[in-house]
């Protein structure tokens, strides 16, 4: 089985942005499993899973574990390259299902930032309506042409779940449901590496951690 590299962190902690910067010159060496990306494809294709997931996502709640495990576990098992998970596992049940399926993460990295940073970042964030690539409306990571994705040329939009009320709800859900995942993984003998993602050195630290992976 290919190596699984798990990225944890509050919504808006910058997982997707850091990952995209890390992969810039080595995209073909890794796969990326973005759970919300997969769910958005289901929504776009108007599948039963998409229809059920949308209401949860729009209100900042987590999509039920049964759906998530159904779309994620096989993808992780069948990957032929080292694979990053952005947004999995997000509950104790998901972590347990992953471990029971024989998937033992190779590296787990938790990005941490304060809640008020998350709320401000959500205000400043726009994403590609097609590929989900994140950009900022401030000078941190603007697109080259305003409103257009550098990667696929599609329009940039605000995420419906990036408004402050929904962000607060997502932070609460993270604290209640995702935080305990760290303990489950630790109990299974997995080391959790932490990176302060407000530090200018976060990118360097990520490179260092993944150097030999
Ligand atoms: P994200 O883009 O990772 O912040 O995810 C956006 C939304 O997708 C979340 O608020 C959830 O509704 C849903 N989602 C993403 N990953 C998961 C997961 N592992 N379990 C349940 N819901 C998820």
Short mmCIF file of C-alpha atoms and ligand atoms in Angstrom, two decimals:
data_model
loop_
_atom_site.label_atom_id
_atom_site.label_comp_id
_atom_site.label_asym_id
_atom_site.label_seq_id
_atom_site.Cartn_x
_atom_site.Cartn_y
_atom_site.Cartn_z
CA UNK A 1 0.00 0.00 0.00
CA UNK A 2 1.25 3.49 -0.83
CA UNK A 3 2.23 5.85 1.96
CA UNK A 4 -0.59 7.93 3.42
CA UNK A 5 0.25 11.44 4.62
CA UNK A 6 -2.49 13.01 6.71
CA UNK A 7 -2.96 16.75 7.04
CA UNK A 8 -5.04 17.85 10.00
CA UNK A 9 -6.05 21.35 11.06
CA UNK A 10 -9.02 23.63 11.56
CA UNK A 11 -10.93 24.72 8.48
CA UNK A 12 -8.93 27.68 7.18
CA UNK A 13 -5.71 26.56 8.88
CA UNK A 14 -4.11 26.67 5.44
CA UNK A 15 -3.73 22.96 4.67
CA UNK A 16 -4.77 23.29 1.03
CA UNK A 17 -2.63 26.36 0.41
CA UNK A 18 0.49 24.84 1.99
CA UNK A 19 -0.02 21.60 0.13
CA UNK A 20 -0.43 23.33 -3.19
CA UNK A 21 2.84 25.27 -2.59
CA UNK A 22 4.65 22.08 -1.53
CA UNK A 23 3.52 20.20 -4.65
CA UNK A 24 4.40 22.92 -7.12
CA UNK A 25 7.48 21.24 -8.59
CA UNK A 26 6.62 17.63 -7.66
CA UNK A 27 2.96 17.17 -8.51
CA UNK A 28 3.55 13.93 -10.42
CA UNK A 29 5.15 12.22 -7.41
CA UNK A 30 2.06 12.37 -5.18
CA UNK A 31 -1.68 11.98 -5.19
CA UNK A 32 -4.00 14.23 -3.21
CA UNK A 33 -7.28 13.19 -1.74
CA UNK A 34 -9.35 16.28 -0.96
CA UNK A 35 -12.56 15.08 0.68
CA UNK A 36 -14.45 18.29 0.01
CA UNK A 37 -13.17 18.15 -3.60
CA UNK A 38 -14.63 14.65 -3.99
CA UNK A 39 -17.90 15.75 -2.40
CA UNK A 40 -18.13 18.74 -4.72
CA UNK A 41 -17.79 16.43 -7.75
CA UNK A 42 -20.70 14.37 -6.37
CA UNK A 43 -22.73 17.58 -5.94
CA UNK A 44 -21.92 18.77 -9.46
CA UNK A 45 -22.96 15.39 -10.88
CA UNK A 46 -26.17 15.55 -8.83
CA UNK A 47 -25.63 12.03 -7.44
CA UNK A 48 -27.48 10.68 -4.39
CA UNK A 49 -24.32 11.22 -2.32
CA UNK A 50 -24.03 14.78 -3.65
CA UNK A 51 -27.64 15.58 -2.81
CA UNK A 52 -27.22 14.34 0.75
CA UNK A 53 -23.81 15.98 1.28
CA UNK A 54 -24.77 19.47 0.10
CA UNK A 55 -27.05 20.35 3.02
CA UNK A 56 -24.38 19.34 5.53
CA UNK A 57 -21.63 21.25 3.76
CA UNK A 58 -23.63 24.45 3.32
CA UNK A 59 -24.41 24.57 7.02
CA UNK A 60 -20.87 23.76 8.18
CA UNK A 61 -21.74 20.32 9.58
CA UNK A 62 -19.84 17.15 8.81
CA UNK A 63 -21.17 14.77 6.19
CA UNK A 64 -22.09 11.39 7.81
CA UNK A 65 -19.20 8.97 8.36
CA UNK A 66 -20.85 6.21 6.31
CA UNK A 67 -20.72 8.39 3.17
CA UNK A 68 -17.18 9.60 3.81
CA UNK A 69 -15.75 6.16 4.52
CA UNK A 70 -17.46 4.84 1.40
CA UNK A 71 -15.76 7.36 -0.88
CA UNK A 72 -12.37 7.60 0.87
CA UNK A 73 -11.09 4.24 2.17
CA UNK A 74 -10.81 2.49 -1.20
CA UNK A 75 -9.15 5.50 -2.77
CA UNK A 76 -6.49 5.45 -0.05
CA UNK A 77 -5.94 1.73 -0.41
CA UNK A 78 -5.65 1.78 -4.19
CA UNK A 79 -3.32 4.75 -4.56
CA UNK A 80 -0.07 3.84 -6.28
CA UNK A 81 1.78 6.96 -5.17
CA UNK A 82 2.22 8.49 -1.71
CA UNK A 83 -1.12 10.17 -1.08
CA UNK A 84 -2.00 13.27 0.96
CA UNK A 85 -5.38 13.45 2.67
CA UNK A 86 -6.75 16.97 3.06
CA UNK A 87 -9.82 16.68 5.28
CA UNK A 88 -9.68 13.05 6.43
CA UNK A 89 -10.07 11.66 9.04
CA UNK A 90 -12.30 14.25 10.66
CA UNK A 91 -14.06 12.10 13.23
CA UNK A 92 -13.05 9.30 15.59
CA UNK A 93 -15.22 6.88 13.58
CA UNK A 94 -13.39 7.80 10.36
CA UNK A 95 -10.00 7.36 12.03
CA UNK A 96 -11.04 3.98 13.40
CA UNK A 97 -12.41 2.86 10.01
CA UNK A 98 -9.11 3.84 8.43
CA UNK A 99 -7.04 1.92 10.99
CA UNK A 100 -9.38 -1.10 10.77
CA UNK A 101 -8.92 -1.11 6.98
CA UNK A 102 -5.20 -1.63 7.64
CA UNK A 103 -4.19 1.90 6.68
CA UNK A 104 -1.53 3.13 9.06
CA UNK A 105 -0.58 6.72 8.24
CA UNK A 106 3.04 7.30 7.42
CA UNK A 107 3.14 10.93 8.51
CA UNK A 108 0.49 13.03 10.27
CA UNK A 109 0.88 16.80 10.28
CA UNK A 110 -1.34 19.13 12.23
CA UNK A 111 -1.39 22.78 11.15
CA UNK A 112 -2.50 25.10 13.90
CA UNK A 113 -3.69 28.70 13.86
CA UNK A 114 -5.91 30.79 16.19
CA UNK A 115 -9.65 31.04 15.56
CA UNK A 116 -9.57 34.76 14.72
CA UNK A 117 -6.95 34.05 12.02
CA UNK A 118 -9.28 31.43 10.56
CA UNK A 119 -12.22 33.86 10.47
CA UNK A 120 -10.13 36.53 8.76
CA UNK A 121 -8.69 34.03 6.27
CA UNK A 122 -12.17 32.83 5.33
CA UNK A 123 -13.10 36.46 4.55
CA UNK A 124 -10.02 36.80 2.34
CA UNK A 125 -10.40 33.46 0.54
CA UNK A 126 -11.66 32.75 -2.96
CA UNK A 127 -11.44 29.37 -4.69
CA UNK A 128 -11.62 28.04 -8.22
CA UNK A 129 -15.18 27.00 -9.07
CA UNK A 130 -13.79 24.01 -10.97
CA UNK A 131 -10.59 22.64 -9.36
CA UNK A 132 -10.95 24.20 -5.89
CA UNK A 133 -7.47 25.80 -5.93
CA UNK A 134 -7.46 28.41 -3.14
CA UNK A 135 -6.43 32.07 -3.65
CA UNK A 136 -6.63 35.17 -1.48
CA UNK A 137 -8.14 38.58 -2.19
CA UNK A 138 -5.18 40.10 -0.31
CA UNK A 139 -1.54 39.97 -1.36
CA UNK A 140 -0.74 36.54 0.18
CA UNK A 141 -1.72 34.43 -2.84
CA UNK A 142 -3.64 36.40 -5.46
CA UNK A 143 -4.42 34.87 -8.86
CA UNK A 144 -2.39 36.26 -11.78
CA UNK A 145 -5.55 37.54 -13.50
CA UNK A 146 -8.19 38.85 -11.12
CA UNK A 147 -11.09 36.44 -10.67
CA UNK A 148 -9.56 33.68 -12.84
CA UNK A 149 -7.82 30.45 -11.74
CA UNK A 150 -4.11 30.29 -12.74
CA UNK A 151 -4.37 26.53 -13.13
CA UNK A 152 -7.51 25.94 -15.15
CA UNK A 153 -8.77 29.35 -16.27
CA UNK A 154 -12.15 29.01 -14.56
CA UNK A 155 -13.90 31.68 -12.45
CA UNK A 156 -12.96 32.20 -8.80
CA UNK A 157 -15.81 32.23 -6.31
CA UNK A 158 -16.41 32.60 -2.58
CA UNK A 159 -17.21 29.37 -0.79
CA UNK A 160 -20.76 29.30 0.52
CA UNK A 161 -19.45 28.01 3.88
CA UNK A 162 -16.88 30.81 4.30
CA UNK A 163 -19.26 33.35 5.85
CA UNK A 164 -18.37 34.16 9.49
CA UNK A 165 -21.38 32.37 11.07
CA UNK A 166 -20.72 29.14 9.20
CA UNK A 167 -16.97 29.42 9.88
CA UNK A 168 -17.69 29.68 13.63
CA UNK A 169 -19.87 26.61 13.37
CA UNK A 170 -17.12 24.73 11.47
CA UNK A 171 -14.60 25.69 14.18
CA UNK A 172 -16.90 24.30 16.87
CA UNK A 173 -17.35 21.08 14.89
CA UNK A 174 -13.56 20.81 14.57
CA UNK A 175 -13.05 21.16 18.29
CA UNK A 176 -15.77 18.67 19.17
CA UNK A 177 -15.38 16.06 16.46
CA UNK A 178 -11.96 16.32 14.86
CA UNK A 179 -9.74 17.20 17.79
CA UNK A 180 -10.23 13.75 19.42
CA UNK A 181 -8.85 12.15 16.23
CA UNK A 182 -5.38 13.16 17.41
CA UNK A 183 -5.78 10.98 20.52
CA UNK A 184 -7.02 8.00 18.51
CA UNK A 185 -4.02 8.20 16.20
CA UNK A 186 -1.60 8.68 19.10
CA UNK A 187 -3.05 5.64 20.88
CA UNK A 188 -2.42 3.66 17.72
CA UNK A 189 1.25 4.62 17.95
CA UNK A 190 1.21 7.32 15.29
CA UNK A 191 3.37 10.43 15.80
CA UNK A 192 1.66 13.78 15.19
CA UNK A 193 3.86 16.61 13.94
CA UNK A 194 2.64 20.15 14.57
CA UNK A 195 3.34 23.18 12.42
CA UNK A 196 2.39 26.73 13.39
CA UNK A 197 0.87 27.92 10.16
CA UNK A 198 1.06 31.60 11.01
CA UNK A 199 4.84 31.37 11.10
CA UNK A 200 6.83 32.44 8.05
CA UNK A 201 8.74 29.17 8.42
CA UNK A 202 5.72 26.84 7.99
CA UNK A 203 6.55 26.06 4.36
CA UNK A 204 10.16 25.21 5.24
CA UNK A 205 9.05 23.01 8.14
CA UNK A 206 6.71 21.08 5.87
CA UNK A 207 9.49 20.52 3.33
CA UNK A 208 11.77 19.28 6.12
CA UNK A 209 9.19 16.86 7.49
CA UNK A 210 8.45 15.40 4.08
CA UNK A 211 12.00 15.39 2.81
CA UNK A 212 12.38 11.64 2.68
CA UNK A 213 8.80 10.75 1.86
P1 LIG B 1 -13.16 21.55 3.82
O1 LIG B 1 -13.07 22.14 2.46
O2 LIG B 1 -12.13 20.49 4.05
O3 LIG B 1 -13.20 22.57 4.92
O4 LIG B 1 -14.58 20.78 3.89
C1 LIG B 1 -15.79 21.45 3.59
C2 LIG B 1 -16.97 20.64 4.09
O5 LIG B 1 -16.96 19.33 3.49
C3 LIG B 1 -16.98 20.36 5.59
O6 LIG B 1 -17.51 21.44 6.34
C4 LIG B 1 -17.89 19.12 5.65
O7 LIG B 1 -19.25 19.44 5.49
C5 LIG B 1 -17.44 18.36 4.40
N1 LIG B 1 -16.32 17.43 4.73
C6 LIG B 1 -15.03 17.49 4.28
N2 LIG B 1 -14.29 16.48 4.77
C7 LIG B 1 -15.13 15.76 5.56
C8 LIG B 1 -14.96 14.60 6.37
N3 LIG B 1 -13.80 13.93 6.45
N4 LIG B 1 -16.04 14.16 7.08
C9 LIG B 1 -17.24 14.78 7.00
N5 LIG B 1 -17.47 15.88 6.26
C10 LIG B 1 -16.43 16.37 5.54
#
